[in-house]
Structures are given as structure tokens and as C-alpha cells.
PDB file of C-alpha atoms and ligand atoms in Angstrom:
ATOM      1  CA  MET V   2      -0.026  -0.001   0.015  1.00  0.00           C
ATOM      2  CA  THR V   3       1.196   3.524  -0.715  1.00  0.00           C
ATOM      3  CA  ASP V   4       2.479   5.459   2.272  1.00  0.00           C
ATOM      4  CA  HIS V   5       0.006   8.182   3.189  1.00  0.00           C
ATOM      5  CA  PRO V   6       1.126  11.316   4.968  1.00  0.00           C
ATOM      6  CA  ALA V   7       0.219  11.921   8.568  1.00  0.00           C
ATOM      7  CA  TYR V   8      -3.391  13.168   8.522  1.00  0.00           C
ATOM      8  CA  GLU V   9      -4.933  15.169  11.372  1.00  0.00           C
ATOM      9  CA  THR V  10      -8.728  15.159  10.497  1.00  0.00           C
ATOM     10  CA  ILE V  11      -9.154  11.831   8.599  1.00  0.00           C
ATOM     11  CA  THR V  12      -7.960   8.274   9.041  1.00  0.00           C
ATOM     12  CA  VAL V  13      -7.184   5.712   6.282  1.00  0.00           C
ATOM     13  CA  GLU V  14      -7.789   2.015   6.420  1.00  0.00           C
ATOM     14  CA  THR V  15      -7.450  -1.004   4.095  1.00  0.00           C
ATOM     15  CA  PRO V  16      -9.866  -3.450   5.712  1.00  0.00           C
ATOM     16  CA  ALA V  17      -9.891  -5.943   2.766  1.00  0.00           C
ATOM     17  CA  GLU V  18      -7.941  -6.697  -0.336  1.00  0.00           C
ATOM     18  CA  GLY V  19      -8.402  -3.998  -2.919  1.00  0.00           C
ATOM     19  CA  VAL V  20     -10.501  -1.647  -0.579  1.00  0.00           C
ATOM     20  CA  GLY V  21      -9.195   1.746   0.611  1.00  0.00           C
ATOM     21  CA  VAL V  22     -11.245   3.499   3.382  1.00  0.00           C
ATOM     22  CA  VAL V  23     -11.087   7.279   4.047  1.00  0.00           C
ATOM     23  CA  ARG V  24     -12.866   8.114   7.279  1.00  0.00           C
ATOM     24  CA  PHE V  25     -13.779  11.650   8.379  1.00  0.00           C
ATOM     25  CA  ASN V  26     -12.531  12.270  11.959  1.00  0.00           C
ATOM     26  CA  ARG V  27     -13.736  15.537  13.487  1.00  0.00           C
ATOM     27  CA  PRO V  28     -16.145  13.902  16.008  1.00  0.00           C
ATOM     28  CA  LYS V  29     -16.555  17.057  18.228  1.00  0.00           C
ATOM     29  CA  ALA V  30     -17.876  18.890  15.178  1.00  0.00           C
ATOM     30  CA  LEU V  31     -19.887  15.896  13.844  1.00  0.00           C
ATOM     31  CA  ASN V  32     -17.523  15.793  10.953  1.00  0.00           C
ATOM     32  CA  ALA V  33     -18.421  19.258   9.714  1.00  0.00           C
ATOM     33  CA  LEU V  34     -16.617  19.732   6.353  1.00  0.00           C
ATOM     34  CA  ASN V  35     -13.820  22.267   6.892  1.00  0.00           C
ATOM     35  CA  ALA V  36     -11.007  22.942   4.249  1.00  0.00           C
ATOM     36  CA  GLN V  37      -8.459  20.924   6.108  1.00  0.00           C
ATOM     37  CA  MET V  38     -10.691  17.775   6.410  1.00  0.00           C
ATOM     38  CA  THR V  39     -12.003  17.785   2.811  1.00  0.00           C
ATOM     39  CA  GLY V  40      -8.429  18.573   1.535  1.00  0.00           C
ATOM     40  CA  GLU V  41      -6.993  15.611   3.521  1.00  0.00           C
ATOM     41  CA  ALA V  42      -9.842  13.338   2.326  1.00  0.00           C
ATOM     42  CA  PHE V  43      -9.343  14.238  -1.294  1.00  0.00           C
ATOM     43  CA  THR V  44      -5.520  13.788  -1.012  1.00  0.00           C
ATOM     44  CA  ALA V  45      -6.074  10.294   0.467  1.00  0.00           C
ATOM     45  CA  LEU V  46      -8.667   9.320  -2.248  1.00  0.00           C
ATOM     46  CA  GLU V  47      -6.316  10.608  -5.008  1.00  0.00           C
ATOM     47  CA  MET V  48      -3.492   8.514  -3.393  1.00  0.00           C
ATOM     48  CA  PHE V  49      -5.822   5.343  -3.456  1.00  0.00           C
ATOM     49  CA  ASP V  50      -6.875   6.178  -6.894  1.00  0.00           C
ATOM     50  CA  ARG V  51      -3.231   5.975  -8.097  1.00  0.00           C
ATOM     51  CA  ASP V  52      -2.498   2.816  -6.004  1.00  0.00           C
ATOM     52  CA  PRO V  53      -2.893  -0.273  -8.190  1.00  0.00           C
ATOM     53  CA  ALA V  54      -3.590  -2.452  -5.123  1.00  0.00           C
ATOM     54  CA  ILE V  55      -6.855  -0.542  -4.515  1.00  0.00           C
ATOM     55  CA  GLY V  56      -9.943  -1.186  -6.903  1.00  0.00           C
ATOM     56  CA  CYS V  57     -12.689   0.537  -4.802  1.00  0.00           C
ATOM     57  CA  MET V  58     -12.789   3.299  -2.132  1.00  0.00           C
ATOM     58  CA  ILE V  59     -15.098   3.882   0.732  1.00  0.00           C
ATOM     59  CA  LEU V  60     -15.586   7.378   2.092  1.00  0.00           C
ATOM     60  CA  THR V  61     -17.269   7.333   5.478  1.00  0.00           C
ATOM     61  CA  GLY V  62     -17.606   8.970   8.900  1.00  0.00           C
ATOM     62  CA  SER V  63     -18.617   7.716  12.364  1.00  0.00           C
ATOM     63  CA  ASP V  64     -21.697   5.797  13.545  1.00  0.00           C
ATOM     64  CA  ARG V  65     -23.088   9.147  14.797  1.00  0.00           C
ATOM     65  CA  ALA V  66     -22.219  11.362  11.905  1.00  0.00           C
ATOM     66  CA  PHE V  67     -21.211  10.954   8.325  1.00  0.00           C
ATOM     67  CA  ALA V  68     -20.937  14.773   8.036  1.00  0.00           C
ATOM     68  CA  ALA V  69     -23.233  17.501   9.484  1.00  0.00           C
ATOM     69  CA  GLY V  70     -22.577  19.752   6.487  1.00  0.00           C
ATOM     70  CA  ALA V  71     -20.015  22.349   5.449  1.00  0.00           C
ATOM     71  CA  ASP V  72     -18.382  23.903   8.502  1.00  0.00           C
ATOM     72  CA  ILE V  73     -20.677  26.856   9.294  1.00  0.00           C
ATOM     73  CA  LYS V  74     -18.067  28.361  11.645  1.00  0.00           C
ATOM     74  CA  GLU V  75     -15.514  28.439   8.823  1.00  0.00           C
ATOM     75  CA  MET V  76     -18.101  30.120   6.432  1.00  0.00           C
ATOM     76  CA  HIS V  77     -19.636  32.449   9.116  1.00  0.00           C
ATOM     77  CA  GLY V  78     -17.583  35.579   8.444  1.00  0.00           C
ATOM     78  CA  LYS V  79     -17.074  35.128   4.727  1.00  0.00           C
ATOM     79  CA  THR V  80     -18.306  37.437   2.007  1.00  0.00           C
ATOM     80  CA  ALA V  81     -19.343  36.494  -1.378  1.00  0.00           C
ATOM     81  CA  ILE V  82     -15.938  37.610  -2.784  1.00  0.00           C
ATOM     82  CA  ASP V  83     -14.160  35.539  -0.100  1.00  0.00           C
ATOM     83  CA  MET V  84     -16.110  32.456  -1.298  1.00  0.00           C
ATOM     84  CA  ALA V  85     -15.545  33.370  -4.995  1.00  0.00           C
ATOM     85  CA  ILE V  86     -11.751  33.458  -4.408  1.00  0.00           C
ATOM     86  CA  HIS V  87     -11.486  30.598  -2.086  1.00  0.00           C
ATOM     87  CA  ASP V  88     -14.585  28.362  -2.011  1.00  0.00           C
ATOM     88  CA  THR V  89     -14.077  25.991   0.912  1.00  0.00           C
ATOM     89  CA  THR V  90     -17.131  24.032  -0.392  1.00  0.00           C
ATOM     90  CA  ASP V  91     -15.663  23.427  -3.927  1.00  0.00           C
ATOM     91  CA  TRP V  92     -15.258  19.704  -3.818  1.00  0.00           C
ATOM     92  CA  SER V  93     -14.664  19.228  -7.576  1.00  0.00           C
ATOM     93  CA  ARG V  94     -11.556  17.223  -6.848  1.00  0.00           C
ATOM     94  CA  LEU V  95     -13.844  14.510  -5.899  1.00  0.00           C
ATOM     95  CA  THR V  96     -15.459  14.309  -9.202  1.00  0.00           C
ATOM     96  CA  ARG V  97     -12.096  13.631 -10.790  1.00  0.00           C
ATOM     97  CA  ILE V  98     -11.394  10.388  -8.920  1.00  0.00           C
ATOM     98  CA  GLY V  99     -11.346   7.643 -11.542  1.00  0.00           C
ATOM     99  CA  LYS V 100     -12.008   4.557  -9.345  1.00  0.00           C
ATOM    100  CA  PRO V 101     -15.439   3.916  -7.842  1.00  0.00           C
ATOM    101  CA  ILE V 102     -16.169   5.446  -4.467  1.00  0.00           C
ATOM    102  CA  ILE V 103     -18.918   4.189  -2.148  1.00  0.00           C
ATOM    103  CA  ALA V 104     -20.223   6.630   0.506  1.00  0.00           C
ATOM    104  CA  VAL V 105     -20.907   4.764   3.649  1.00  0.00           C
ATOM    105  CA  VAL V 106     -23.434   6.862   5.760  1.00  0.00           C
ATOM    106  CA  SER V 107     -24.449   6.432   9.370  1.00  0.00           C
ATOM    107  CA  GLY V 108     -26.091   9.251  11.419  1.00  0.00           C
ATOM    108  CA  VAL V 109     -26.386  12.671   9.887  1.00  0.00           C
ATOM    109  CA  ALA V 110     -25.613  13.421   6.314  1.00  0.00           C
ATOM    110  CA  LEU V 111     -26.748  16.942   6.160  1.00  0.00           C
ATOM    111  CA  GLY V 112     -26.115  19.838   3.743  1.00  0.00           C
ATOM    112  CA  GLY V 113     -22.680  19.318   2.312  1.00  0.00           C
ATOM    113  CA  GLY V 114     -22.530  15.832   4.080  1.00  0.00           C
ATOM    114  CA  CYS V 115     -25.530  14.747   1.809  1.00  0.00           C
ATOM    115  CA  GLU V 116     -23.977  16.514  -1.119  1.00  0.00           C
ATOM    116  CA  ILE V 117     -20.574  14.729  -0.733  1.00  0.00           C
ATOM    117  CA  ALA V 118     -22.199  11.448  -0.436  1.00  0.00           C
ATOM    118  CA  MET V 119     -24.316  12.078  -3.549  1.00  0.00           C
ATOM    119  CA  THR V 120     -21.051  12.879  -5.431  1.00  0.00           C
ATOM    120  CA  CYS V 121     -19.841   9.417  -4.685  1.00  0.00           C
ATOM    121  CA  ASP V 122     -20.907   6.478  -6.914  1.00  0.00           C
ATOM    122  CA  MET V 123     -23.042   4.453  -4.539  1.00  0.00           C
ATOM    123  CA  ILE V 124     -24.376   4.934  -0.984  1.00  0.00           C
ATOM    124  CA  VAL V 125     -24.639   2.338   1.654  1.00  0.00           C
ATOM    125  CA  ALA V 126     -26.564   3.514   4.799  1.00  0.00           C
ATOM    126  CA  SER V 127     -26.953   2.328   8.242  1.00  0.00           C
ATOM    127  CA  GLU V 128     -30.531   2.292   9.733  1.00  0.00           C
ATOM    128  CA  THR V 129     -29.794   5.542  11.599  1.00  0.00           C
ATOM    129  CA  ALA V 130     -28.748   7.469   8.548  1.00  0.00           C
ATOM    130  CA  LEU V 131     -30.568  10.746   8.143  1.00  0.00           C
ATOM    131  CA  PHE V 132     -30.249  12.791   4.876  1.00  0.00           C
ATOM    132  CA  GLY V 133     -31.192  16.385   4.411  1.00  0.00           C
ATOM    133  CA  GLN V 134     -30.372  19.763   2.948  1.00  0.00           C
ATOM    134  CA  PRO V 135     -31.066  22.282   5.833  1.00  0.00           C
ATOM    135  CA  GLU V 136     -29.148  25.232   4.129  1.00  0.00           C
ATOM    136  CA  ILE V 137     -32.503  27.120   3.849  1.00  0.00           C
ATOM    137  CA  ASN V 138     -32.345  27.557   7.577  1.00  0.00           C
ATOM    138  CA  LEU V 139     -29.163  29.485   7.202  1.00  0.00           C
ATOM    139  CA  GLY V 140     -30.369  31.742   4.531  1.00  0.00           C
ATOM    140  CA  ILE V 141     -28.509  30.001   1.750  1.00  0.00           C
ATOM    141  CA  LEU V 142     -29.049  27.022  -0.615  1.00  0.00           C
ATOM    142  CA  PRO V 143     -27.215  23.824  -1.192  1.00  0.00           C
ATOM    143  CA  GLY V 144     -24.112  24.992  -2.917  1.00  0.00           C
ATOM    144  CA  ALA V 145     -22.147  21.810  -3.464  1.00  0.00           C
ATOM    145  CA  GLY V 146     -24.314  19.965  -5.920  1.00  0.00           C
ATOM    146  CA  GLY V 147     -27.442  19.405  -3.804  1.00  0.00           C
ATOM    147  CA  THR V 148     -30.030  21.191  -6.073  1.00  0.00           C
ATOM    148  CA  GLN V 149     -28.753  19.123  -9.026  1.00  0.00           C
ATOM    149  CA  ARG V 150     -27.788  15.723  -7.684  1.00  0.00           C
ATOM    150  CA  LEU V 151     -30.694  15.336  -5.327  1.00  0.00           C
ATOM    151  CA  THR V 152     -33.071  16.356  -7.992  1.00  0.00           C
ATOM    152  CA  HIS V 153     -31.652  13.748 -10.306  1.00  0.00           C
ATOM    153  CA  ALA V 154     -31.789  11.106  -7.541  1.00  0.00           C
ATOM    154  CA  VAL V 155     -35.301  11.638  -6.093  1.00  0.00           C
ATOM    155  CA  GLY V 156     -37.101  13.737  -8.597  1.00  0.00           C
ATOM    156  CA  LYS V 157     -38.196  17.447  -8.610  1.00  0.00           C
ATOM    157  CA  ALA V 158     -41.158  17.230  -6.263  1.00  0.00           C
ATOM    158  CA  LEU V 159     -39.302  15.602  -3.315  1.00  0.00           C
ATOM    159  CA  ALA V 160     -36.110  17.552  -3.910  1.00  0.00           C
ATOM    160  CA  MET V 161     -38.018  20.853  -3.764  1.00  0.00           C
ATOM    161  CA  GLU V 162     -39.639  19.759  -0.410  1.00  0.00           C
ATOM    162  CA  ILE V 163     -36.274  18.609   1.065  1.00  0.00           C
ATOM    163  CA  ILE V 164     -34.459  21.811  -0.066  1.00  0.00           C
ATOM    164  CA  LEU V 165     -37.291  24.249   0.619  1.00  0.00           C
ATOM    165  CA  THR V 166     -38.654  22.994   3.943  1.00  0.00           C
ATOM    166  CA  ASP V 167     -35.651  21.018   5.424  1.00  0.00           C
ATOM    167  CA  ARG V 168     -37.636  17.754   5.241  1.00  0.00           C
ATOM    168  CA  ARG V 169     -35.188  15.040   6.183  1.00  0.00           C
ATOM    169  CA  LEU V 170     -35.097  11.489   4.753  1.00  0.00           C
ATOM    170  CA  THR V 171     -34.646   8.496   7.023  1.00  0.00           C
ATOM    171  CA  ALA V 172     -32.465   5.588   5.703  1.00  0.00           C
ATOM    172  CA  GLU V 173     -35.614   3.600   4.722  1.00  0.00           C
ATOM    173  CA  GLU V 174     -37.140   6.597   2.845  1.00  0.00           C
ATOM    174  CA  ALA V 175     -33.777   7.338   1.137  1.00  0.00           C
ATOM    175  CA  LEU V 176     -33.794   3.574  -0.016  1.00  0.00           C
ATOM    176  CA  ARG V 177     -37.426   3.964  -1.209  1.00  0.00           C
ATOM    177  CA  TYR V 178     -36.663   7.105  -3.268  1.00  0.00           C
ATOM    178  CA  GLY V 179     -33.520   5.685  -4.781  1.00  0.00           C
ATOM    179  CA  LEU V 180     -31.039   7.868  -3.050  1.00  0.00           C
ATOM    180  CA  VAL V 181     -29.064   4.855  -1.604  1.00  0.00           C
ATOM    181  CA  ASN V 182     -28.261   1.417  -2.625  1.00  0.00           C
ATOM    182  CA  ARG V 183     -28.913  -0.440   0.547  1.00  0.00           C
ATOM    183  CA  VAL V 184     -29.638  -0.038   4.254  1.00  0.00           C
ATOM    184  CA  ALA V 185     -28.179  -2.277   6.879  1.00  0.00           C
ATOM    185  CA  PRO V 186     -28.216  -2.510  10.676  1.00  0.00           C
ATOM    186  CA  LEU V 187     -25.844  -0.407  12.712  1.00  0.00           C
ATOM    187  CA  GLU V 188     -23.836  -3.504  13.818  1.00  0.00           C
ATOM    188  CA  THR V 189     -23.230  -4.561  10.165  1.00  0.00           C
ATOM    189  CA  TYR V 190     -23.432  -1.742   7.754  1.00  0.00           C
ATOM    190  CA  PHE V 191     -19.759  -1.029   7.474  1.00  0.00           C
ATOM    191  CA  GLN V 192     -18.961  -4.703   6.831  1.00  0.00           C
ATOM    192  CA  GLU V 193     -21.703  -4.843   4.257  1.00  0.00           C
ATOM    193  CA  ALA V 194     -20.282  -1.801   2.454  1.00  0.00           C
ATOM    194  CA  VAL V 195     -16.792  -3.488   2.541  1.00  0.00           C
ATOM    195  CA  GLU V 196     -18.233  -6.519   1.035  1.00  0.00           C
ATOM    196  CA  LEU V 197     -19.801  -4.459  -1.789  1.00  0.00           C
ATOM    197  CA  ALA V 198     -16.447  -2.618  -2.292  1.00  0.00           C
ATOM    198  CA  LYS V 199     -14.762  -5.989  -2.547  1.00  0.00           C
ATOM    199  CA  GLN V 200     -17.083  -7.048  -5.292  1.00  0.00           C
ATOM    200  CA  VAL V 201     -16.166  -3.903  -7.189  1.00  0.00           C
ATOM    201  CA  ALA V 202     -12.484  -4.263  -6.579  1.00  0.00           C
ATOM    202  CA  SER V 203     -12.450  -7.889  -7.723  1.00  0.00           C
ATOM    203  CA  ARG V 204     -13.078  -6.699 -11.399  1.00  0.00           C
ATOM    204  CA  SER V 205     -10.822  -5.038 -13.878  1.00  0.00           C
ATOM    205  CA  GLN V 206      -9.881  -1.610 -12.761  1.00  0.00           C
ATOM    206  CA  VAL V 207      -9.705  -0.474 -16.343  1.00  0.00           C
ATOM    207  CA  ALA V 208     -13.150  -1.609 -16.998  1.00  0.00           C
ATOM    208  CA  SER V 209     -14.629  -0.219 -13.768  1.00  0.00           C
ATOM    209  CA  ARG V 210     -13.069   3.277 -14.397  1.00  0.00           C
ATOM    210  CA  LEU V 211     -14.602   3.467 -17.790  1.00  0.00           C
ATOM    211  CA  ALA V 212     -17.883   2.160 -16.696  1.00  0.00           C
ATOM    212  CA  LYS V 213     -18.104   4.808 -13.975  1.00  0.00           C
ATOM    213  CA  GLN V 214     -17.226   7.497 -16.410  1.00  0.00           C
ATOM    214  CA  ALA V 215     -19.917   6.303 -18.822  1.00  0.00           C
ATOM    215  CA  VAL V 216     -22.637   6.203 -16.166  1.00  0.00           C
ATOM    216  CA  ASN V 217     -21.646   9.702 -15.014  1.00  0.00           C
ATOM    217  CA  LYS V 218     -21.961  10.983 -18.466  1.00  0.00           C
ATOM    218  CA  ALA V 219     -25.664  10.101 -18.266  1.00  0.00           C
ATOM    219  CA  PHE V 220     -26.030  13.140 -16.058  1.00  0.00           C
ATOM    220  CA  GLU V 221     -24.349  15.490 -18.541  1.00  0.00           C
ATOM    221  CA  LEU V 222     -25.316  14.334 -22.091  1.00  0.00           C
ATOM    222  CA  GLY V 223     -28.455  13.683 -24.011  1.00  0.00           C
ATOM    223  CA  LEU V 224     -29.221  10.097 -24.978  1.00  0.00           C
ATOM    224  CA  ALA V 225     -27.664  10.267 -28.477  1.00  0.00           C
ATOM    225  CA  ASP V 226     -24.440  11.753 -27.241  1.00  0.00           C
ATOM    226  CA  GLY V 227     -24.429   9.550 -24.155  1.00  0.00           C
ATOM    227  CA  LEU V 228     -24.797   6.401 -26.440  1.00  0.00           C
ATOM    228  CA  ASP V 229     -21.934   7.708 -28.521  1.00  0.00           C
ATOM    229  CA  TYR V 230     -19.664   8.317 -25.550  1.00  0.00           C
ATOM    230  CA  GLU V 231     -20.506   4.857 -24.228  1.00  0.00           C
ATOM    231  CA  LYS V 232     -19.672   3.082 -27.610  1.00  0.00           C
ATOM    232  CA  ARG V 233     -16.302   4.901 -27.727  1.00  0.00           C
ATOM    233  CA  LEU V 234     -15.384   3.642 -24.256  1.00  0.00           C
ATOM    234  CA  PHE V 235     -16.641   0.145 -25.177  1.00  0.00           C
ATOM    235  CA  TYR V 236     -14.411   0.082 -28.245  1.00  0.00           C
ATOM    236  CA  LEU V 237     -11.531   1.375 -26.093  1.00  0.00           C
ATOM    237  CA  LEU V 238     -11.796  -1.474 -23.738  1.00  0.00           C
ATOM    238  CA  PHE V 239     -11.160  -3.806 -26.611  1.00  0.00           C
ATOM    239  CA  ALA V 240      -7.575  -2.545 -26.527  1.00  0.00           C
ATOM    240  CA  SER V 241      -7.052  -3.659 -22.942  1.00  0.00           C
ATOM    241  CA  GLU V 242      -5.301  -6.754 -21.788  1.00  0.00           C
ATOM    242  CA  ASP V 243      -8.035  -7.337 -19.300  1.00  0.00           C
ATOM    243  CA  LYS V 244     -10.620  -7.693 -22.203  1.00  0.00           C
ATOM    244  CA  ALA V 245      -8.477 -10.419 -23.698  1.00  0.00           C
ATOM    245  CA  GLU V 246      -8.147 -12.016 -20.379  1.00  0.00           C
ATOM    246  CA  GLY V 247     -11.833 -11.672 -19.358  1.00  0.00           C
ATOM    247  CA  MET V 248     -13.062 -13.353 -22.566  1.00  0.00           C
ATOM    248  CA  SER V 249     -10.385 -16.019 -22.571  1.00  0.00           C
ATOM    249  CA  ALA V 250     -11.223 -16.862 -18.921  1.00  0.00           C
ATOM    250  CA  PHE V 251     -14.943 -17.136 -19.954  1.00  0.00           C
ATOM    251  CA  VAL V 252     -14.203 -19.484 -22.804  1.00  0.00           C
ATOM    252  CA  GLU V 253     -11.695 -21.600 -20.822  1.00  0.00           C
ATOM    253  CA  LYS V 254     -14.177 -21.884 -17.964  1.00  0.00           C
ATOM    254  CA  ARG V 255     -11.715 -20.392 -15.352  1.00  0.00           C
ATOM    255  CA  PRO V 256     -11.612 -17.264 -13.132  1.00  0.00           C
ATOM    256  CA  ALA V 257     -10.029 -14.193 -14.736  1.00  0.00           C
ATOM    257  CA  VAL V 258      -6.615 -12.855 -13.564  1.00  0.00           C
ATOM    258  CA  TRP V 259      -6.724  -9.126 -14.102  1.00  0.00           C
ATOM    259  CA  LYS V 260      -3.704  -7.069 -14.852  1.00  0.00           C
ATOM    260  CA  HIS V 261      -5.601  -3.695 -14.644  1.00  0.00           C
ATOM    261  CA  LYS V 262      -4.120  -2.855 -18.041  1.00  0.00           C
TER     262      LYS V 262
HETATM  263  N1  CAA S 338     -20.534  23.405  11.078  1.00  0.00           N
HETATM  264  C1  CAA S 338     -19.885  23.592  12.081  1.00  0.00           C
HETATM  265  N2  CAA S 338     -20.144  22.992  13.264  1.00  0.00           N
HETATM  266  C2  CAA S 338     -21.017  22.151  13.352  1.00  0.00           C
HETATM  267  C3  CAA S 338     -21.935  21.807  12.331  1.00  0.00           C
HETATM  268  C4  CAA S 338     -21.613  22.435  10.994  1.00  0.00           C
HETATM  269  N3  CAA S 338     -22.301  22.188   9.842  1.00  0.00           N
HETATM  270  N4  CAA S 338     -22.787  20.880  12.627  1.00  0.00           N
HETATM  271  C5  CAA S 338     -22.572  20.592  13.967  1.00  0.00           C
HETATM  272  N5  CAA S 338     -21.558  21.301  14.381  1.00  0.00           N
HETATM  273  C6  CAA S 338     -20.972  21.474  15.704  1.00  0.00           C
HETATM  274  C7  CAA S 338     -21.838  22.077  16.709  1.00  0.00           C
HETATM  275  O1  CAA S 338     -21.633  23.521  16.545  1.00  0.00           O
HETATM  276  C8  CAA S 338     -21.453  21.623  17.987  1.00  0.00           C
HETATM  277  O2  CAA S 338     -20.173  22.232  18.392  1.00  0.00           O
HETATM  278  P1  CAA S 338     -19.966  22.920  19.826  1.00  0.00           P
HETATM  279  O3  CAA S 338     -20.144  21.687  20.726  1.00  0.00           O
HETATM  280  O4  CAA S 338     -18.587  23.503  19.741  1.00  0.00           O
HETATM  281  O5  CAA S 338     -21.062  23.839  20.023  1.00  0.00           O
HETATM  282  C9  CAA S 338     -21.117  20.137  17.656  1.00  0.00           C
HETATM  283  O6  CAA S 338     -20.912  20.067  16.263  1.00  0.00           O
HETATM  284  C10 CAA S 338     -22.241  19.195  18.020  1.00  0.00           C
HETATM  285  O7  CAA S 338     -23.484  19.744  17.510  1.00  0.00           O
HETATM  286  P2  CAA S 338     -24.824  19.905  18.197  1.00  0.00           P
HETATM  287  O8  CAA S 338     -24.635  20.264  19.641  1.00  0.00           O
HETATM  288  O9  CAA S 338     -25.722  20.913  17.485  1.00  0.00           O
HETATM  289  O10 CAA S 338     -25.358  18.568  18.146  1.00  0.00           O
HETATM  290  P3  CAA S 338     -26.899  17.963  18.131  1.00  0.00           P
HETATM  291  O11 CAA S 338     -26.841  16.479  18.225  1.00  0.00           O
HETATM  292  O12 CAA S 338     -27.771  18.705  19.043  1.00  0.00           O
HETATM  293  O13 CAA S 338     -27.477  18.410  16.587  1.00  0.00           O
HETATM  294  C11 CAA S 338     -27.197  18.467  14.197  1.00  0.00           C
HETATM  295  C12 CAA S 338     -26.866  17.768  15.471  1.00  0.00           C
HETATM  296  C13 CAA S 338     -28.730  18.394  13.919  1.00  0.00           C
HETATM  297  C14 CAA S 338     -26.500  17.857  13.070  1.00  0.00           C
HETATM  298  C15 CAA S 338     -26.904  20.040  14.370  1.00  0.00           C
HETATM  299  O14 CAA S 338     -25.531  20.114  14.849  1.00  0.00           O
HETATM  300  C16 CAA S 338     -27.045  20.800  13.134  1.00  0.00           C
HETATM  301  O15 CAA S 338     -28.196  21.194  12.743  1.00  0.00           O
HETATM  302  N6  CAA S 338     -25.991  21.140  12.416  1.00  0.00           N
HETATM  303  C17 CAA S 338     -25.977  22.012  11.240  1.00  0.00           C
HETATM  304  C18 CAA S 338     -26.485  21.326  10.069  1.00  0.00           C
HETATM  305  C19 CAA S 338     -26.537  22.176   8.839  1.00  0.00           C
HETATM  306  O16 CAA S 338     -27.110  23.154   8.811  1.00  0.00           O
HETATM  307  N7  CAA S 338     -25.672  21.743   7.727  1.00  0.00           N
HETATM  308  C20 CAA S 338     -25.532  22.537   6.587  1.00  0.00           C
HETATM  309  C21 CAA S 338     -24.297  23.335   6.501  1.00  0.00           C
HETATM  310  S1  CAA S 338     -24.274  24.593   5.217  1.00  0.00           S
HETATM  311  C22 CAA S 338     -23.701  23.544   3.923  1.00  0.00           C
HETATM  312  O17 CAA S 338     -23.461  22.472   4.040  1.00  0.00           O
HETATM  313  C23 CAA S 338     -23.502  24.399   2.647  1.00  0.00           C
HETATM  314  C24 CAA S 338     -23.292  23.567   1.406  1.00  0.00           C
HETATM  315  O18 CAA S 338     -24.257  23.319   0.811  1.00  0.00           O
HETATM  316  C25 CAA S 338     -22.063  23.376   0.955  1.00  0.00           C
END
């Protein structure tokens, strides 16, 4: 495993082969997302992204809090110009990570916490998870993707209610409305997420990277352009060693041995 620097506000773990975990660790502030913690988290995710031993990442917090939102105390005295020059809630680095990321959410995922989870590729929730966008109570709106990603995930009517009235979704509601992949008991949710991450990590990293890219394009392109983009990535994978290995392994009735090339 790559040597990570000493972090102050996150921890990193590799609980299973191919799985890299980044854990928010500001418990006294319920993992409020300040510039230091998001900066460290993105650095750690980028390092896992470059590490050939890692095929899937998990971004998580504690049982009590995934993240209670952007750090209000950090934003408190800021002007519009301060934010435009140094937006401490600009988390676009996360969207440039190539390998799949699973957000594992327990407790509160509010404001930026919900937005950062939705920026990941899948969400596994504990039964105590609570999703919401309470920015309206602060006189602002969700500014890290919430108005767009939540609307894509749950539809306009519910997204409007959540954003305009601070309606919060329980884990079961989030599952019902398509925001999360699965809900598990508090005792087992993390291990279930690791099992899901292991499944992702056991495949060709070349294929999973491009598959992630293609799915994400569905949010940006119309159908014809999206299908065209998909087809180009499909053809590209026919140039990979893993495509040759995957198809040979099928024909020879044996497990594939991926080179991630
Ligand atoms: N920023 C900074 N500090 C926060 C915080 C946040 N978003 N959320 C919680 N904290 C801090 C509290 O100030 C408190 O610290 P102190 O002990 O020093 O006072 C500590 O965490 C514990 O919080 P509470 O005492 O409030 O705990 P609680 O269990 O009573 O309530 C809570 C929990 C419902 C999450 C409540 O803390 C809360 O409502 N937090 C704010 C949620 C919020 O508004 N999030 C949106 C932020 S704006 C945003 O995210 C913008 C964007 O789109 C990018």
C-alpha cells in the first residue's frame, strides 16, 4: 500500500484486499466539512486512486455522523468575494477520482454531508442515517451539488420539499426514493459496505473506471451523445489486456486474472 502522509482530520484503512477507506474524523464537530478535512480526504482518495492495489474506495464517517454539512463556523464571516476567491465548499476534486467510491453513511448526512455522499458513486446507509439539505435555515441554498444531484436522484417534487422545507429522509425513505443502494443494521452496515467494495475491487480496474465514467456522463449528455460516448469507451476497452483475459477466462471456464491494463 502507498504510504499516506500523517493526517490530522481523517484516518485511512485497508480493511480488505483492494479496498481503501477514508474516514472523516472531527467527532466534536460531527465531521463538519472544513477545508482541512476535505483537503485531506481528497488527497487520500487521490492516493488510493493511483495505488494499483486498490480497486474501490469507501468514504465514511462515524456511527453518529457521516458529516453535519459544510463547516458553518468556517463560512460564518465570509463574504461573497471571499467564497468566490477561495470556495471552501468546492469539492470538484472528488469528481475527478477515477475509481468507484462508495459513501458509507451512518447518522447525519446533512447539507454538504449529503452532497458529498451524492457525489460518490453508490451509498450504503446504516439504519440510523438521516439525509437532508437544511441550508435554507441558514439563509443559503445547497451549494455543493445538492440542487442538481438530489433532483436527479429523487425527482423534482421531493427535492423541492427537502430543499425548501428542510424535510429530512430516514434511511428507509432514502432507499425507497432511490437515493441509496442499501440499508443495513448499525452493527453490520460497514462490513456490508466493505463486501460491496470487495465485489467492485475484484473486477478489472480499467473496465470499472470507464464504466463509472460512462454512467456519470448520463447526467451531462443527451441520449444520442451519451450512447456515442458509451460506444467509444466500449471500443477502447477492446484494446485492454483485461478484455483479452476476461473473454479467454470465460471461454476456458476459469476465473480471470486481471492485470488492470
Ligand atoms: N458546521 C460547524 N459546526 C457544526 C456543524 C456544522 N455544519 N454541525 C454541527 N456542528 C458542531 C456544533 O456547533 C457543536 O459544536 P459545539 O459543541 O462546539 O457547540 C457540535 O458540532 C455538536 O453539534 P450539536 O450540539 O448541534 O449536536 P446535536 O446532536 O444537538 O445536533 C445537528 C446535530 C442536527 C447535526 C446540528 O448540529 C445541526 O443542525 N448542524 C448543522 C447542520 C447544517 O445546517 N448543515 C448545513 C451546513 S451549510 C452547507 O453544507 C452548505 C453547502 O451546501 C456546501
